[in-house]
Amino acid sequence: MRYSRILGTGSYLPEKTLSNADLEKMVDTNDEWITQRTGIKSRHIRSESDTTVSMGTEAAKKALEVAGIDKNKIGMVILSTSSPDRLYPCAAAEIQANLGLNNTCCPGFDLNAACSGFIYALSVADQFIRSGFLDYVLVIGSESITKMADWTDRATCILLGDGAGAVVLGADTEPGILSTHLHADGSYGGLITHTGDLYDKTVPPSYFKMHGNEVFKIAVTKLGDVIDEALAANNLKKQDINWLVPHQANLRIIQATAKKLEISLEQVILTIAGQGNTASASVPLALDAGIRDGRIKRGDMVFLEAFSAGLAWGAAVVKY
Ligand code: COA
């Protein structure tokens, strides 16, 4: 059997932070509301020099350092982002050049499945490795999502944060990624949108908009379903899962997911309090945090999940 295994992880967070107290001065909100409804206390906000490409590059460098492989062995760069710096060139190609990867033999492309993008990218990378096409793939989630924030809309601006996380995957005969499960339902597309028009310069600036309450309910149901699906696919019991690494959109959604998995919050890697919702960077950021501080150990069974605009959602069962 051929599997893809996680060889190294890395992350990058901008230096500047924005606390709930800071937000109280900007919109009609308060720390108590934000903490109770979301679990967020503070978030990292990019400076002018923090771009989707620069943050992705830094996270990838750290992941490559840990992986300890010759970087020229990387056969592909997949970047999940819903907030590219520009449409051309794609950010993955820019990151490939920044890292000095083997230029002609290392394709790179951006993938957008909103906050679920990293799970989608991990799944694509896993298919390339399992099929024998590639031995090593660099998967990055990088988001400068706060540039989409409407800093006058208290319902959304309090949620977002910037950052990047990365994973180096390598082929192995031992698992590895056991399975990935991807879903989307475009009929709910209007619930999370980027307003305006990217190309029409005559319309007002565009912003991140969300019908949070409706999204919340669908997220809890669909994440519950994908847990059942992923466990059944691997003939696993809930007790076999050591760690939940969730997308960090809302602490109450994470609590509901942990309850469904029948695991305690001590077995959940939580970054939401200090990072907020970093879109598709949130899962690799949390994964890196759990691995670097020694909680997630080799051999542990890890459940990754995300839910997002699209609506799209997905999960991965990974033996670290
Ligand atoms: N500060 C204070 N009050 C606020 C507020 C803020 N920042 N934002 C909204 N409110 C108010 C609303 O105006 C509303 O007031 P009303 O009852 O007088 O009309 C009230 O709080 C409740 O708003 P509601 O939107 O129902 O709150 P909620 O409990 O659903 O929490 C979210 C809002 C966004 C935190 C929550 O719905 C959520 O996290 N949804 C899912 C997000 C998600 O998973 N997205 C997918 C990935 S991006």
Short mmCIF file of C-alpha atoms and ligand atoms in Angstrom, two decimals:
data_model
loop_
_atom_site.label_atom_id
_atom_site.label_comp_id
_atom_site.label_asym_id
_atom_site.label_seq_id
_atom_site.Cartn_x
_atom_site.Cartn_y
_atom_site.Cartn_z
CA MET A 1 0.00 0.00 0.00
CA ARG A 2 1.06 3.57 -0.66
CA TYR A 3 0.07 6.46 1.58
CA SER A 4 0.97 10.10 2.10
CA ARG A 5 2.39 10.98 5.49
CA ILE A 6 2.93 14.33 7.14
CA LEU A 7 6.68 14.93 7.23
CA GLY A 8 6.68 18.50 8.52
CA THR A 9 4.42 21.40 9.40
CA GLY A 10 4.98 25.16 9.71
CA SER A 11 3.09 28.35 10.27
CA TYR A 12 3.28 32.13 10.11
CA LEU A 13 1.25 34.78 11.92
CA PRO A 14 1.55 38.54 11.38
CA GLU A 15 3.02 40.45 14.31
CA LYS A 16 0.17 42.93 14.69
CA THR A 17 -2.80 41.83 16.79
CA LEU A 18 -6.28 43.29 17.22
CA SER A 19 -8.05 42.54 20.50
CA ASN A 20 -11.75 42.60 21.29
CA ALA A 21 -11.04 45.77 23.29
CA ASP A 22 -9.57 47.34 20.14
CA LEU A 23 -12.72 46.37 18.20
CA GLU A 24 -14.92 47.98 20.86
CA LYS A 25 -13.44 51.29 19.73
CA MET A 26 -14.24 50.59 16.08
CA VAL A 27 -17.79 49.13 16.06
CA ASP A 28 -20.73 48.72 18.44
CA THR A 29 -19.58 45.49 20.08
CA ASN A 30 -18.05 44.24 23.32
CA ASP A 31 -15.64 41.61 24.55
CA GLU A 32 -18.38 39.67 26.33
CA TRP A 33 -20.52 39.28 23.18
CA ILE A 34 -17.57 38.27 20.99
CA THR A 35 -16.19 35.82 23.56
CA GLN A 36 -19.54 34.18 24.30
CA ARG A 37 -20.75 33.93 20.70
CA THR A 38 -17.45 33.05 18.99
CA GLY A 39 -14.67 32.21 21.47
CA ILE A 40 -12.41 34.84 19.86
CA LYS A 41 -10.38 37.22 22.07
CA SER A 42 -7.80 38.52 19.60
CA ARG A 43 -6.65 38.03 16.01
CA HIS A 44 -3.51 38.69 13.92
CA ILE A 45 -3.81 41.37 11.24
CA ARG A 46 -1.45 41.65 8.30
CA SER A 47 0.79 44.64 7.74
CA GLU A 48 1.46 45.98 4.23
CA SER A 49 4.40 43.59 3.90
CA ASP A 50 2.38 40.50 4.94
CA THR A 51 0.88 39.13 1.75
CA THR A 52 -0.73 35.80 0.96
CA VAL A 53 2.49 34.92 -0.87
CA SER A 54 4.91 36.14 1.83
CA MET A 55 3.01 34.45 4.68
CA GLY A 56 2.67 31.21 2.70
CA THR A 57 6.38 31.30 1.91
CA GLU A 58 7.35 31.66 5.59
CA ALA A 59 5.03 28.86 6.73
CA ALA A 60 6.36 26.60 3.96
CA LYS A 61 10.00 27.30 4.91
CA LYS A 62 9.30 26.09 8.44
CA ALA A 63 7.48 22.97 7.22
CA LEU A 64 10.39 22.15 4.88
CA GLU A 65 12.88 22.64 7.72
CA VAL A 66 11.06 20.07 9.86
CA ALA A 67 10.52 17.66 6.95
CA GLY A 68 14.29 17.63 6.48
CA ILE A 69 14.14 16.63 2.82
CA ASP A 70 16.00 18.13 -0.13
CA LYS A 71 13.55 20.86 -1.20
CA ASN A 72 14.12 19.96 -4.84
CA LYS A 73 12.29 16.70 -4.21
CA ILE A 74 9.01 18.64 -3.84
CA GLY A 75 6.97 17.64 -6.89
CA MET A 76 4.08 20.09 -6.53
CA VAL A 77 2.96 23.15 -4.57
CA ILE A 78 -0.75 23.46 -3.83
CA LEU A 79 -1.85 26.67 -2.16
CA SER A 80 -5.33 26.98 -0.74
CA THR A 81 -6.44 30.58 -0.53
CA SER A 82 -9.58 32.62 -0.89
CA SER A 83 -7.63 35.86 -0.60
CA PRO A 84 -4.88 35.87 -3.26
CA ASP A 85 -2.82 39.05 -3.60
CA ARG A 86 -3.70 39.13 -7.31
CA LEU A 87 -5.09 36.76 -9.92
CA TYR A 88 -1.89 36.36 -11.98
CA PRO A 89 0.61 34.92 -11.44
CA CYS A 90 -0.91 32.36 -9.14
CA ALA A 91 0.40 32.61 -5.58
CA ALA A 92 1.63 29.00 -5.55
CA ALA A 93 4.01 29.76 -8.43
CA GLU A 94 5.31 32.84 -6.62
CA ILE A 95 5.89 30.77 -3.49
CA GLN A 96 7.66 28.10 -5.54
CA ALA A 97 10.03 30.78 -6.86
CA ASN A 98 10.53 32.33 -3.39
CA LEU A 99 11.49 28.94 -1.99
CA GLY A 100 13.84 28.26 -4.91
CA LEU A 101 12.17 24.93 -5.66
CA ASN A 102 13.15 22.96 -8.73
CA ASN A 103 11.47 25.34 -11.14
CA THR A 104 10.73 23.33 -14.24
CA CYS A 105 9.69 20.12 -12.45
CA CYS A 106 7.51 21.55 -9.72
CA PRO A 107 4.05 22.64 -10.83
CA GLY A 108 2.08 24.90 -8.54
CA PHE A 109 -1.50 26.09 -8.45
CA ASP A 110 -3.97 27.89 -6.21
CA LEU A 111 -7.11 26.19 -5.01
CA ASN A 112 -10.12 28.05 -3.61
CA ALA A 113 -12.70 26.23 -1.55
CA ALA A 114 -12.91 29.08 1.00
CA CYS A 115 -12.22 27.97 4.60
CA SER A 116 -12.40 24.30 3.54
CA GLY A 117 -9.62 24.88 1.00
CA PHE A 118 -6.86 23.25 3.01
CA ILE A 119 -8.83 19.99 3.40
CA TYR A 120 -9.51 20.06 -0.36
CA ALA A 121 -5.81 20.76 -1.10
CA LEU A 122 -4.70 17.98 1.23
CA SER A 123 -7.05 15.61 -0.57
CA VAL A 124 -5.70 16.59 -4.02
CA ALA A 125 -2.11 16.14 -2.80
CA ASP A 126 -3.01 12.78 -1.28
CA GLN A 127 -4.41 11.54 -4.62
CA PHE A 128 -1.19 12.51 -6.45
CA ILE A 129 0.93 10.68 -3.89
CA ARG A 130 -1.23 7.57 -3.50
CA SER A 131 -1.46 7.11 -7.26
CA GLY A 132 2.33 7.08 -7.50
CA PHE A 133 2.54 10.26 -9.61
CA LEU A 134 4.46 12.19 -6.94
CA ASP A 135 6.55 11.40 -3.86
CA TYR A 136 6.49 14.81 -2.13
CA VAL A 137 3.91 17.62 -2.18
CA LEU A 138 3.91 20.95 -0.34
CA VAL A 139 0.40 21.98 0.77
CA ILE A 140 -0.14 25.50 2.09
CA GLY A 141 -3.13 27.45 3.39
CA SER A 142 -2.45 31.19 3.35
CA GLU A 143 -4.98 33.97 3.84
CA SER A 144 -4.88 37.74 4.04
CA ILE A 145 -8.62 37.60 4.56
CA THR A 146 -8.88 40.78 6.65
CA LYS A 147 -8.43 42.84 3.50
CA MET A 148 -12.02 41.75 2.73
CA ALA A 149 -13.33 42.85 6.13
CA ASP A 150 -15.93 45.57 6.32
CA TRP A 151 -14.63 47.32 9.43
CA THR A 152 -18.05 48.97 9.90
CA ASP A 153 -19.96 45.63 10.01
CA ARG A 154 -19.82 44.25 13.57
CA ALA A 155 -21.38 40.96 12.48
CA THR A 156 -18.38 39.97 10.37
CA CYS A 157 -15.29 42.11 11.07
CA ILE A 158 -14.86 40.66 14.55
CA LEU A 159 -14.42 37.16 13.11
CA LEU A 160 -11.50 37.43 10.72
CA GLY A 161 -7.73 37.05 11.10
CA ASP A 162 -4.70 36.56 8.84
CA GLY A 163 -2.01 33.88 8.73
CA ALA A 164 -0.62 30.82 6.97
CA GLY A 165 0.08 27.16 7.69
CA ALA A 166 1.88 24.52 5.63
CA VAL A 167 2.43 20.79 5.48
CA VAL A 168 5.00 18.69 3.60
CA LEU A 169 3.55 15.34 2.56
CA GLY A 170 5.73 12.40 1.53
CA ALA A 171 4.99 8.89 0.19
CA ASP A 172 5.24 6.00 2.64
CA THR A 173 4.12 2.40 2.95
CA GLU A 174 2.63 3.20 6.38
CA PRO A 175 -0.38 5.55 6.88
CA GLY A 176 -0.54 8.50 6.75
CA ILE A 177 -3.66 10.09 5.48
CA LEU A 178 -6.27 7.35 5.81
CA SER A 179 -9.03 9.13 3.91
CA THR A 180 -10.38 12.50 2.88
CA HIS A 181 -14.05 13.42 2.45
CA LEU A 182 -15.10 16.46 0.42
CA HIS A 183 -18.56 17.97 0.02
CA ALA A 184 -20.23 21.08 -1.39
CA ASP A 185 -23.77 22.37 -1.84
CA GLY A 186 -23.84 25.43 -4.06
CA SER A 187 -27.55 25.95 -3.52
CA TYR A 188 -26.55 27.59 -0.21
CA GLY A 189 -24.02 29.83 -1.99
CA GLY A 190 -25.74 33.06 -0.98
CA LEU A 191 -25.12 32.48 2.73
CA ILE A 192 -21.43 33.47 2.62
CA THR A 193 -20.35 35.80 -0.14
CA HIS A 194 -17.80 38.31 -1.29
CA THR A 195 -19.95 41.22 -2.37
CA GLY A 196 -19.31 43.52 -5.29
CA ASP A 197 -17.41 42.87 -8.48
CA LEU A 198 -13.68 42.19 -8.74
CA TYR A 199 -13.50 43.61 -12.25
CA ASP A 200 -16.03 46.43 -12.42
CA LYS A 201 -14.22 49.49 -11.05
CA THR A 202 -17.43 51.52 -10.92
CA VAL A 203 -19.04 49.49 -8.11
CA PRO A 204 -18.20 50.06 -4.44
CA PRO A 205 -15.47 48.00 -2.71
CA SER A 206 -16.34 44.39 -1.99
CA TYR A 207 -16.59 42.76 1.41
CA PHE A 208 -17.00 39.46 3.21
CA LYS A 209 -20.69 38.97 4.10
CA MET A 210 -22.32 36.11 5.99
CA HIS A 211 -25.71 34.99 7.24
CA GLY A 212 -23.98 33.61 10.32
CA ASN A 213 -26.95 32.17 12.13
CA GLU A 214 -28.10 30.04 9.19
CA VAL A 215 -24.55 28.94 8.41
CA PHE A 216 -24.08 27.91 12.04
CA LYS A 217 -26.97 25.42 11.97
CA ILE A 218 -25.98 23.86 8.64
CA ALA A 219 -22.32 23.63 9.76
CA VAL A 220 -23.20 21.66 12.91
CA THR A 221 -25.35 19.19 10.94
CA LYS A 222 -22.96 18.69 8.02
CA LEU A 223 -19.88 18.35 10.23
CA GLY A 224 -21.75 15.73 12.26
CA ASP A 225 -22.56 13.83 9.06
CA VAL A 226 -18.97 13.95 7.79
CA ILE A 227 -17.74 12.53 11.12
CA ASP A 228 -20.02 9.50 10.67
CA GLU A 229 -18.93 9.15 7.04
CA ALA A 230 -15.19 9.36 7.77
CA LEU A 231 -15.25 6.98 10.73
CA ALA A 232 -17.32 4.41 8.80
CA ALA A 233 -14.99 4.63 5.79
CA ASN A 234 -12.05 3.63 8.00
CA ASN A 235 -13.92 1.22 10.25
CA LEU A 236 -12.94 3.42 13.21
CA LYS A 237 -14.76 4.07 16.47
CA LYS A 238 -15.06 7.53 17.98
CA GLN A 239 -12.70 6.39 20.75
CA ASP A 240 -9.97 5.76 18.15
CA ILE A 241 -9.63 9.50 17.50
CA ASN A 242 -6.97 11.14 19.68
CA TRP A 243 -7.22 14.71 18.40
CA LEU A 244 -9.72 16.95 16.68
CA VAL A 245 -8.13 19.72 14.59
CA PRO A 246 -11.10 21.81 13.47
CA HIS A 247 -11.52 24.89 11.34
CA GLN A 248 -11.59 27.72 13.88
CA ALA A 249 -14.74 29.63 12.87
CA ASN A 250 -16.73 29.46 16.08
CA LEU A 251 -16.03 27.81 19.45
CA ARG A 252 -19.66 26.70 19.77
CA ILE A 253 -19.48 24.84 16.43
CA ILE A 254 -16.22 23.24 17.59
CA GLN A 255 -17.83 22.19 20.89
CA ALA A 256 -20.74 20.60 19.00
CA THR A 257 -18.29 18.72 16.76
CA ALA A 258 -16.26 17.51 19.76
CA LYS A 259 -19.49 16.34 21.41
CA LYS A 260 -20.44 14.40 18.29
CA LEU A 261 -16.97 12.78 18.31
CA GLU A 262 -17.40 12.12 22.05
CA ILE A 263 -14.06 13.68 22.89
CA SER A 264 -13.26 16.28 25.52
CA LEU A 265 -12.17 19.82 24.68
CA GLU A 266 -8.70 18.85 26.00
CA GLN A 267 -8.40 16.69 22.89
CA VAL A 268 -9.23 19.58 20.56
CA ILE A 269 -6.50 21.84 19.19
CA LEU A 270 -7.94 25.30 19.75
CA THR A 271 -6.35 28.41 18.29
CA ILE A 272 -9.55 30.41 17.88
CA ALA A 273 -9.07 32.60 20.98
CA GLY A 274 -5.84 34.14 19.70
CA GLN A 275 -6.29 33.83 15.95
CA GLY A 276 -9.98 34.09 15.04
CA ASN A 277 -11.12 32.73 11.70
CA THR A 278 -8.15 32.65 9.30
CA ALA A 279 -10.18 30.87 6.58
CA SER A 280 -8.22 28.05 4.93
CA ALA A 281 -5.11 28.79 7.00
CA SER A 282 -6.86 27.81 10.22
CA VAL A 283 -6.58 24.00 9.99
CA PRO A 284 -2.84 23.91 9.13
CA LEU A 285 -2.17 26.63 11.74
CA ALA A 286 -3.90 24.53 14.41
CA LEU A 287 -2.24 21.33 13.23
CA ASP A 288 1.19 22.96 13.45
CA ALA A 289 0.41 24.33 16.92
CA GLY A 290 -0.61 20.89 18.21
CA ILE A 291 2.42 19.17 16.70
CA ARG A 292 4.97 21.80 17.77
CA ASP A 293 3.86 21.91 21.39
CA GLY A 294 4.07 18.12 21.56
CA ARG A 295 0.40 17.32 22.10
CA ILE A 296 0.00 15.50 18.77
CA LYS A 297 2.51 12.64 18.73
CA ARG A 298 3.59 10.20 16.04
CA GLY A 299 1.01 7.44 15.74
CA ASP A 300 -1.87 9.57 17.05
CA MET A 301 -5.14 9.52 15.09
CA VAL A 302 -6.11 13.05 14.08
CA PHE A 303 -9.45 14.24 12.68
CA LEU A 304 -9.27 17.40 10.54
CA GLU A 305 -12.44 19.19 9.45
CA ALA A 306 -13.64 22.46 7.95
CA PHE A 307 -16.86 24.15 6.89
CA SER A 308 -17.10 27.20 4.67
CA ALA A 309 -18.50 29.38 1.92
CA GLY A 310 -19.69 27.37 -1.03
CA LEU A 311 -21.15 25.98 1.02
CA ALA A 312 -18.26 23.52 1.15
CA TRP A 313 -17.04 21.22 3.86
CA GLY A 314 -14.73 18.28 4.36
CA ALA A 315 -12.70 16.10 6.68
CA ALA A 316 -9.49 14.09 6.72
CA VAL A 317 -8.54 11.20 8.98
CA VAL A 318 -4.79 11.23 9.50
CA LYS A 319 -2.49 8.92 11.43
CA TYR A 320 0.30 11.28 12.40
N1 COA B 1 -21.38 42.60 18.85
C1 COA B 1 -22.57 42.72 19.48
N2 COA B 1 -23.74 42.31 18.94
C2 COA B 1 -23.69 41.72 17.73
C3 COA B 1 -22.49 41.57 17.02
C4 COA B 1 -21.31 42.03 17.62
N3 COA B 1 -20.09 41.91 17.02
N4 COA B 1 -22.76 40.97 15.85
C5 COA B 1 -24.08 40.76 15.81
N5 COA B 1 -24.63 41.21 16.94
C6 COA B 1 -26.06 41.18 17.33
C7 COA B 1 -26.98 41.04 16.14
O1 COA B 1 -27.26 42.31 15.59
C8 COA B 1 -28.19 40.41 16.78
O2 COA B 1 -28.92 41.41 17.45
P1 COA B 1 -30.54 41.35 17.49
O3 COA B 1 -30.87 40.09 18.23
O4 COA B 1 -30.87 42.60 18.23
O5 COA B 1 -30.99 41.33 16.07
C9 COA B 1 -27.61 39.49 17.85
O6 COA B 1 -26.29 39.98 18.09
C10 COA B 1 -27.55 38.04 17.44
O7 COA B 1 -26.97 37.94 16.14
P2 COA B 1 -26.74 36.55 15.44
O8 COA B 1 -26.16 36.76 14.08
O9 COA B 1 -28.00 35.73 15.53
O10 COA B 1 -25.64 35.89 16.42
P3 COA B 1 -25.08 34.45 16.46
O11 COA B 1 -25.23 33.88 17.80
O12 COA B 1 -25.57 33.60 15.30
O13 COA B 1 -23.52 34.66 16.24
C11 COA B 1 -21.87 34.38 14.50
C12 COA B 1 -23.04 35.21 15.02
C13 COA B 1 -21.41 34.95 13.18
C14 COA B 1 -20.77 34.45 15.52
C15 COA B 1 -22.31 32.91 14.32
O14 COA B 1 -23.57 32.87 13.70
C16 COA B 1 -21.35 32.05 13.56
O15 COA B 1 -20.22 31.88 13.95
N6 COA B 1 -21.82 31.44 12.46
C17 COA B 1 -21.08 30.43 11.73
C18 COA B 1 -19.85 30.94 11.08
C19 COA B 1 -19.20 29.89 10.26
O16 COA B 1 -19.07 28.76 10.64
N7 COA B 1 -18.79 30.22 9.05
C20 COA B 1 -18.21 29.27 8.19
C21 COA B 1 -16.81 29.54 7.92
S1 COA B 1 -16.51 31.20 7.39
#
